[in-house]
Coordinates of C-alpha atoms in Angstrom, one line a residue:
M1 CA 86.2 -59.8 54.9
W2 CA 84.0 -57.3 55.9
G3 CA 81.2 -58.7 54.1
I4 CA 81.5 -62.0 56.0
L5 CA 81.6 -60.0 59.2
R6 CA 78.7 -58.3 58.4
Q7 CA 77.0 -61.5 57.8
K8 CA 77.8 -62.7 61.1
V9 CA 78.5 -66.1 59.6
V10 CA 78.1 -68.5 62.9
A11 CA 77.1 -72.1 62.4
G12 CA 73.8 -72.6 64.2
G13 CA 73.4 -69.1 65.3
G14 CA 75.1 -69.3 68.4
S15 CA 78.0 -67.6 69.8
P16 CA 81.1 -67.0 67.6
L17 CA 83.4 -68.2 70.5
V18 CA 82.0 -71.3 71.2
R19 CA 84.6 -74.0 70.9
I20 CA 84.7 -75.6 67.3
R21 CA 85.0 -79.4 67.5
P22 CA 88.1 -80.3 65.2
A23 CA 87.5 -82.8 62.8
V24 CA 87.8 -86.5 63.1
S25 CA 90.8 -87.7 61.2
A26 CA 93.0 -90.8 60.9
L27 CA 96.9 -91.4 59.9
R28 CA 97.1 -92.2 56.4
S29 CA 99.9 -93.6 54.2
Y30 CA 100.9 -93.5 50.4
S31 CA 99.0 -96.8 50.0
S32 CA 97.4 -97.5 46.1
A33 CA 98.9 -94.1 45.2
A34 CA 97.9 -93.7 41.7
K35 CA 99.2 -90.3 40.5
E36 CA 101.4 -87.6 41.7
M37 CA 100.9 -83.9 43.1
T38 CA 103.0 -81.0 43.4
V39 CA 103.2 -79.5 47.4
R40 CA 102.0 -76.5 45.5
D41 CA 98.8 -77.9 44.3
A42 CA 98.3 -79.7 47.4
L43 CA 98.0 -76.7 49.3
N44 CA 96.0 -75.0 46.9
S45 CA 93.4 -77.7 46.9
A46 CA 93.2 -77.8 50.6
L47 CA 92.7 -74.2 50.7
D48 CA 89.9 -74.5 48.0
E49 CA 88.1 -77.3 49.5
E50 CA 88.2 -76.0 53.1
M51 CA 86.9 -72.5 51.6
S52 CA 84.2 -74.4 49.7
A53 CA 83.1 -76.5 52.8
D54 CA 83.1 -73.4 55.3
P55 CA 82.1 -69.8 54.5
K56 CA 84.0 -68.7 57.7
V57 CA 87.1 -69.3 56.0
F58 CA 88.9 -66.5 54.3
L59 CA 92.5 -65.7 53.2
M60 CA 94.6 -62.8 53.6
G61 CA 98.0 -61.4 52.6
E62 CA 100.4 -59.6 50.1
E63 CA 99.5 -60.9 46.7
V64 CA 97.1 -63.6 47.7
G65 CA 94.4 -62.3 45.1
E66 CA 95.3 -60.5 41.9
Y67 CA 98.9 -61.8 41.8
Q68 CA 97.5 -65.4 42.5
G69 CA 100.0 -65.8 45.5
A70 CA 103.5 -64.9 45.2
Y71 CA 104.4 -68.5 45.1
K72 CA 101.0 -69.3 43.3
I73 CA 99.3 -71.2 46.4
T74 CA 96.2 -69.1 46.0
K75 CA 96.0 -69.4 42.1
G76 CA 92.4 -69.5 41.2
L77 CA 90.9 -68.6 44.6
L78 CA 89.7 -64.8 44.1
D79 CA 88.1 -65.7 40.9
K80 CA 86.3 -68.4 42.6
Y81 CA 85.6 -67.1 46.1
G82 CA 85.8 -63.3 45.2
P83 CA 87.3 -60.1 47.0
D84 CA 85.5 -60.2 50.3
R85 CA 87.0 -63.8 51.1
V86 CA 90.6 -63.5 49.3
L87 CA 92.0 -60.3 50.5
D88 CA 95.2 -58.4 49.1
T89 CA 96.8 -56.4 51.9
P90 CA 99.2 -53.4 52.0
I91 CA 102.8 -54.6 53.2
T92 CA 102.2 -54.3 56.6
E93 CA 102.4 -57.5 58.5
A94 CA 101.6 -56.0 61.8
G95 CA 98.3 -54.5 60.4
F96 CA 96.6 -57.5 58.6
T97 CA 97.7 -60.2 61.2
G98 CA 96.1 -57.9 64.0
I99 CA 92.8 -57.9 61.8
G100 CA 93.2 -61.7 61.2
V101 CA 93.4 -62.1 64.9
G102 CA 90.4 -60.0 65.6
A103 CA 88.2 -61.9 62.9
A104 CA 89.2 -65.1 64.4
Y105 CA 87.9 -63.6 67.6
Y106 CA 84.6 -63.0 66.2
G107 CA 84.5 -66.7 65.0
L108 CA 85.9 -66.5 61.4
K109 CA 88.7 -68.6 60.2
P110 CA 91.4 -66.6 58.7
V111 CA 94.2 -67.9 56.8
V112 CA 97.1 -65.5 57.1
E113 CA 99.9 -66.0 54.5
F114 CA 103.3 -64.5 54.9
M115 CA 105.5 -64.1 51.9
T116 CA 108.1 -65.6 54.2
F117 CA 108.2 -66.3 57.8
N118 CA 111.0 -63.9 58.1
F119 CA 108.3 -60.9 58.0
S120 CA 106.2 -62.6 60.4
M121 CA 108.6 -60.8 63.1
Q122 CA 106.7 -57.8 62.3
A123 CA 103.5 -59.4 63.6
I124 CA 105.1 -61.7 66.5
D125 CA 103.2 -59.4 69.2
H126 CA 99.6 -60.3 67.4
I127 CA 100.8 -64.1 67.0
I128 CA 101.9 -64.8 70.4
N129 CA 100.2 -62.3 72.8
S130 CA 96.9 -62.0 71.0
A131 CA 96.5 -65.4 69.4
A132 CA 98.4 -68.0 71.4
K133 CA 97.4 -66.5 74.9
S134 CA 94.0 -65.5 74.6
N135 CA 92.2 -68.8 75.0
Y136 CA 94.2 -69.5 78.7
M137 CA 93.7 -66.0 79.5
S138 CA 90.3 -65.9 79.0
A139 CA 89.8 -69.2 80.8
G140 CA 88.9 -70.9 77.7
Q141 CA 86.1 -68.9 76.6
I142 CA 87.6 -67.2 73.7
N143 CA 89.2 -69.5 70.8
V144 CA 91.4 -68.2 67.9
P145 CA 91.0 -70.4 65.0
I146 CA 93.5 -68.8 62.8
V147 CA 96.2 -70.1 60.4
F148 CA 99.6 -68.5 59.9
R149 CA 101.1 -70.0 56.7
G150 CA 104.1 -69.3 54.4
P151 CA 107.6 -70.5 53.4
N152 CA 109.9 -70.9 56.3
G153 CA 113.5 -71.6 56.3
A154 CA 116.3 -71.4 53.5
A155 CA 115.6 -71.2 50.1
A156 CA 118.4 -70.5 47.8
G157 CA 120.4 -67.2 47.5
V158 CA 118.3 -64.7 49.7
G159 CA 120.5 -64.0 52.3
A160 CA 120.3 -64.1 56.0
Q161 CA 116.8 -62.1 56.2
H162 CA 114.9 -64.2 54.1
S163 CA 116.3 -67.7 55.2
H164 CA 115.6 -68.1 58.9
C165 CA 114.0 -71.4 60.3
Y166 CA 111.3 -70.3 62.7
A167 CA 110.3 -73.8 64.0
A168 CA 112.0 -73.5 67.2
W169 CA 110.8 -70.1 68.0
Y170 CA 107.3 -70.8 67.5
S171 CA 107.3 -74.2 69.0
S172 CA 108.6 -72.7 72.3
C173 CA 105.4 -70.9 72.9
P174 CA 102.3 -72.6 74.7
G175 CA 99.1 -71.9 72.9
L176 CA 100.5 -72.4 69.3
K177 CA 100.4 -75.5 67.4
V178 CA 103.1 -75.9 64.8
L179 CA 103.0 -77.8 61.7
T180 CA 106.0 -78.6 59.3
P181 CA 104.8 -80.2 55.8
Y182 CA 107.2 -82.4 53.8
S183 CA 105.0 -84.2 51.3
S184 CA 102.0 -83.3 49.2
E185 CA 100.1 -85.8 51.6
D186 CA 101.5 -83.7 54.4
A187 CA 100.5 -80.6 53.0
R188 CA 96.8 -81.2 52.1
G189 CA 96.1 -83.3 55.3
L190 CA 98.1 -81.0 57.7
L191 CA 96.5 -77.9 56.2
K192 CA 93.2 -79.1 56.3
A193 CA 93.7 -80.0 60.2
A194 CA 95.0 -76.8 60.7
I195 CA 92.3 -74.7 59.3
R196 CA 89.9 -77.2 61.2
D197 CA 91.4 -76.5 64.4
P198 CA 89.9 -74.2 66.9
D199 CA 93.3 -72.8 68.3
P200 CA 96.3 -70.7 66.6
V201 CA 98.3 -72.9 64.0
V202 CA 101.7 -71.5 62.6
F203 CA 101.8 -73.6 59.2
L204 CA 105.6 -73.6 58.1
E205 CA 106.2 -74.5 54.4
N206 CA 109.4 -74.5 52.5
E207 CA 109.7 -72.7 49.2
L208 CA 112.1 -75.4 47.4
L209 CA 109.4 -78.0 48.3
Y210 CA 106.6 -76.0 46.6
G211 CA 107.6 -77.4 42.9
E212 CA 108.5 -81.1 44.2
S213 CA 105.7 -83.9 43.3
F214 CA 104.9 -86.7 45.3
P215 CA 102.7 -90.0 45.0
V216 CA 99.0 -89.5 46.1
S217 CA 96.2 -91.7 46.7
A218 CA 92.7 -91.5 46.2
E219 CA 92.1 -91.4 50.1
V220 CA 94.5 -88.4 50.2
L221 CA 92.7 -86.6 47.4
D222 CA 89.2 -87.4 49.0
S223 CA 87.9 -83.9 50.2
S224 CA 87.3 -85.4 53.7
F225 CA 91.0 -86.4 54.1
C226 CA 92.8 -85.0 57.2
L227 CA 95.9 -85.8 59.2
P228 CA 95.9 -85.7 62.9
I229 CA 98.0 -83.2 64.7
G230 CA 100.7 -84.3 66.9
K231 CA 101.2 -87.5 65.1
A232 CA 104.6 -88.2 63.2
K233 CA 105.3 -90.5 60.4
I234 CA 107.8 -93.3 59.8
E235 CA 108.6 -92.8 56.3
R236 CA 110.9 -95.7 56.4
E237 CA 111.3 -98.4 58.9
G238 CA 114.8 -99.6 60.2
K239 CA 116.6 -101.5 62.8
D240 CA 120.2 -99.9 63.6
V241 CA 119.5 -96.2 63.9
T242 CA 116.5 -93.6 64.1
I243 CA 116.6 -90.4 62.2
T244 CA 114.1 -87.5 63.0
A245 CA 113.6 -84.5 60.6
F246 CA 111.0 -82.5 59.3
S247 CA 110.2 -80.2 56.3
K248 CA 113.0 -80.4 53.5
M249 CA 115.2 -82.4 55.7
V250 CA 112.8 -85.5 55.6
G251 CA 114.0 -86.0 51.7
F252 CA 117.4 -85.4 52.7
S253 CA 117.3 -87.9 55.6
L254 CA 115.6 -90.5 53.1
K255 CA 118.5 -90.2 50.6
A256 CA 120.7 -90.6 53.4
A257 CA 119.1 -93.8 54.6
D258 CA 119.3 -95.0 50.8
I259 CA 123.1 -94.3 51.1
L260 CA 123.4 -96.2 54.6
A261 CA 121.4 -99.3 53.3
K262 CA 124.1 -99.9 50.9
E263 CA 126.7 -99.8 53.8
G264 CA 124.5 -102.5 55.6
I265 CA 122.9 -99.7 57.9
S266 CA 119.2 -99.8 58.3
A267 CA 118.1 -96.4 59.1
E268 CA 114.3 -95.6 60.1
V269 CA 113.5 -92.2 59.2
I270 CA 110.8 -90.1 61.2
N271 CA 108.8 -87.2 59.3
L272 CA 108.0 -85.4 62.5
R273 CA 105.1 -83.6 60.6
S274 CA 104.0 -81.5 64.0
I275 CA 106.4 -80.0 65.9
R276 CA 104.4 -78.7 68.7
P277 CA 102.6 -81.0 69.7
L278 CA 105.7 -83.4 69.2
D279 CA 105.1 -87.0 69.0
R280 CA 107.5 -88.0 71.7
A281 CA 105.8 -91.6 71.8
T282 CA 107.0 -92.5 68.1
I283 CA 110.4 -90.9 68.5
N284 CA 111.0 -92.8 71.8
A285 CA 109.4 -96.1 70.8
S286 CA 111.8 -96.0 67.6
V287 CA 114.9 -95.2 69.5
R288 CA 114.2 -98.1 71.9
K289 CA 114.0 -100.4 68.8
T290 CA 117.4 -98.9 67.1
N291 CA 119.0 -97.7 70.4
R292 CA 120.5 -94.9 68.2
L293 CA 119.4 -91.4 67.3
V294 CA 120.2 -88.6 64.9
T295 CA 118.4 -85.4 64.9
V296 CA 118.3 -83.5 61.6
E297 CA 117.4 -79.7 61.2
E298 CA 118.0 -76.5 59.2
G299 CA 117.5 -74.3 62.1
F300 CA 120.2 -73.0 64.5
P301 CA 121.8 -75.5 67.0
Q302 CA 121.2 -73.8 70.1
H303 CA 117.7 -74.6 71.9
G304 CA 116.5 -76.1 68.6
I305 CA 114.1 -78.9 67.7
G306 CA 116.7 -81.5 68.1
A307 CA 117.9 -80.3 71.3
E308 CA 114.3 -80.9 72.8
I309 CA 114.1 -84.3 71.1
C310 CA 117.3 -85.2 72.7
T311 CA 116.3 -84.3 76.1
S312 CA 113.0 -86.3 75.4
V313 CA 115.1 -89.5 74.7
V314 CA 117.3 -88.8 77.6
E315 CA 114.4 -88.5 80.1
E316 CA 112.3 -91.5 78.7
S317 CA 114.7 -93.7 76.9
F318 CA 118.0 -93.2 78.4
G319 CA 118.8 -96.6 79.3
Y320 CA 118.2 -97.9 75.7
L321 CA 120.6 -95.6 73.9
D322 CA 124.1 -97.4 72.7
A323 CA 125.7 -94.3 71.6
P324 CA 125.5 -90.7 71.9
V325 CA 122.9 -88.8 70.2
E326 CA 123.9 -87.0 67.0
R327 CA 122.4 -83.6 66.2
I328 CA 122.9 -82.4 62.9
S329 CA 121.2 -78.7 62.5
G330 CA 122.2 -75.4 60.6
A331 CA 125.7 -73.6 61.4
D332 CA 125.5 -71.1 64.1
V333 CA 125.4 -67.9 61.9
P334 CA 123.1 -65.9 59.9
M335 CA 122.9 -67.3 56.4
P336 CA 125.5 -66.4 54.0
Y337 CA 124.5 -65.2 50.7
A338 CA 127.4 -66.5 48.7
A339 CA 126.1 -69.9 47.3
N340 CA 129.3 -71.9 48.5
L341 CA 128.9 -70.8 52.1
E342 CA 125.2 -71.0 52.0
R343 CA 125.5 -74.7 51.0
L344 CA 128.1 -75.0 54.3
A345 CA 125.6 -73.4 56.6
V346 CA 122.7 -76.1 55.9
P347 CA 122.9 -79.8 56.5
Q348 CA 123.6 -81.8 53.6
V349 CA 122.9 -85.6 52.9
E350 CA 126.6 -86.6 53.6
D351 CA 126.2 -85.0 57.1
I352 CA 123.5 -87.0 58.0
V353 CA 125.4 -90.0 56.6
R354 CA 128.4 -89.1 58.7
A355 CA 126.4 -88.7 61.6
A356 CA 124.5 -92.1 61.0
K357 CA 128.0 -94.2 60.8
R358 CA 129.2 -92.6 64.1
A359 CA 126.2 -93.6 66.0
C360 CA 126.9 -96.9 64.6
Y361 CA 130.2 -96.8 65.4
R362 CA 131.1 -97.4 61.7
S363 CA 133.6 -94.3 61.2
M364 CA 136.5 -93.1 63.2
P365 CA 135.3 -90.0 65.6
M366 CA 136.7 -86.8 64.4
A367 CA 138.5 -86.1 67.7
A368 CA 140.6 -89.6 67.2
A369 CA 141.3 -88.7 63.7
A370 CA 143.1 -85.5 64.6

């Protein structure tokens, strides 16, 4: 990184604080998909292509270089780009995050990896007070083009201190953009958009999705591919109930929709992709069509993403609702370590199915059953 700083790599030789125009992008789909790619490879290829295209992009974090990344997301990048652009850091999140923010002030484009977003708590002052607020506090004179990325939310058997979902935490802060990829298409297109964006982006991945494969089209594999920030994707169209989800819960919601279809309920599944900004227009348009809403998330229920979506729908589409909104979330407890309790603490496919049935008045309410 210091080698890059010495070179003062600034496009056109101008001030490094000039706002960098984000790449123009378009919403894509799985059309003409010809091959499959894991989420891990999608993230790796996006990093590789953006580093190749822009010498100001560099990576830093614990084990991102010599070890190839704790989850092998950065595999091969140290050999290709060298230690000036792939920096192994000490175990000091506050230290290397602060260095990354300072480099972004200078006009570079750091991608900071947290081994888990639980560890980002060590660096939250830099993320919120330094990165998120600087553009506003400088009256637009300072841009902070930095990406904070890593696994977020529950994995498996790692306990409360490694299982927290931070989507609601970071999405409550003005100045940040918060992205939550589900598929390989999401991972490639959204990470590219995040790196090209002139503002700080929190990029929340899921450890359990890294090894999953998804179909990708030639369009998605093109190096110019990029998804728009702030735009959700309708993964499955339906007419009876809207289900909103992000990250791993999109897959659970699609499985629930398959089960519901066998019982005559047509569910529309929305992959939020972007938590901040939130695509309220797509959500409300869907609710106005289906007249019912189920929100799904892994995080805690109080002040969650589902609560924000509920508020948006009540404010903008209340007259279209034919049933109370159903909100599915993680349990309001720190994540248990025991496998049986852990399963009870996070939403399952059957929870989504039951909620959708309640919204469609296809099952007896729990209070009535009691």
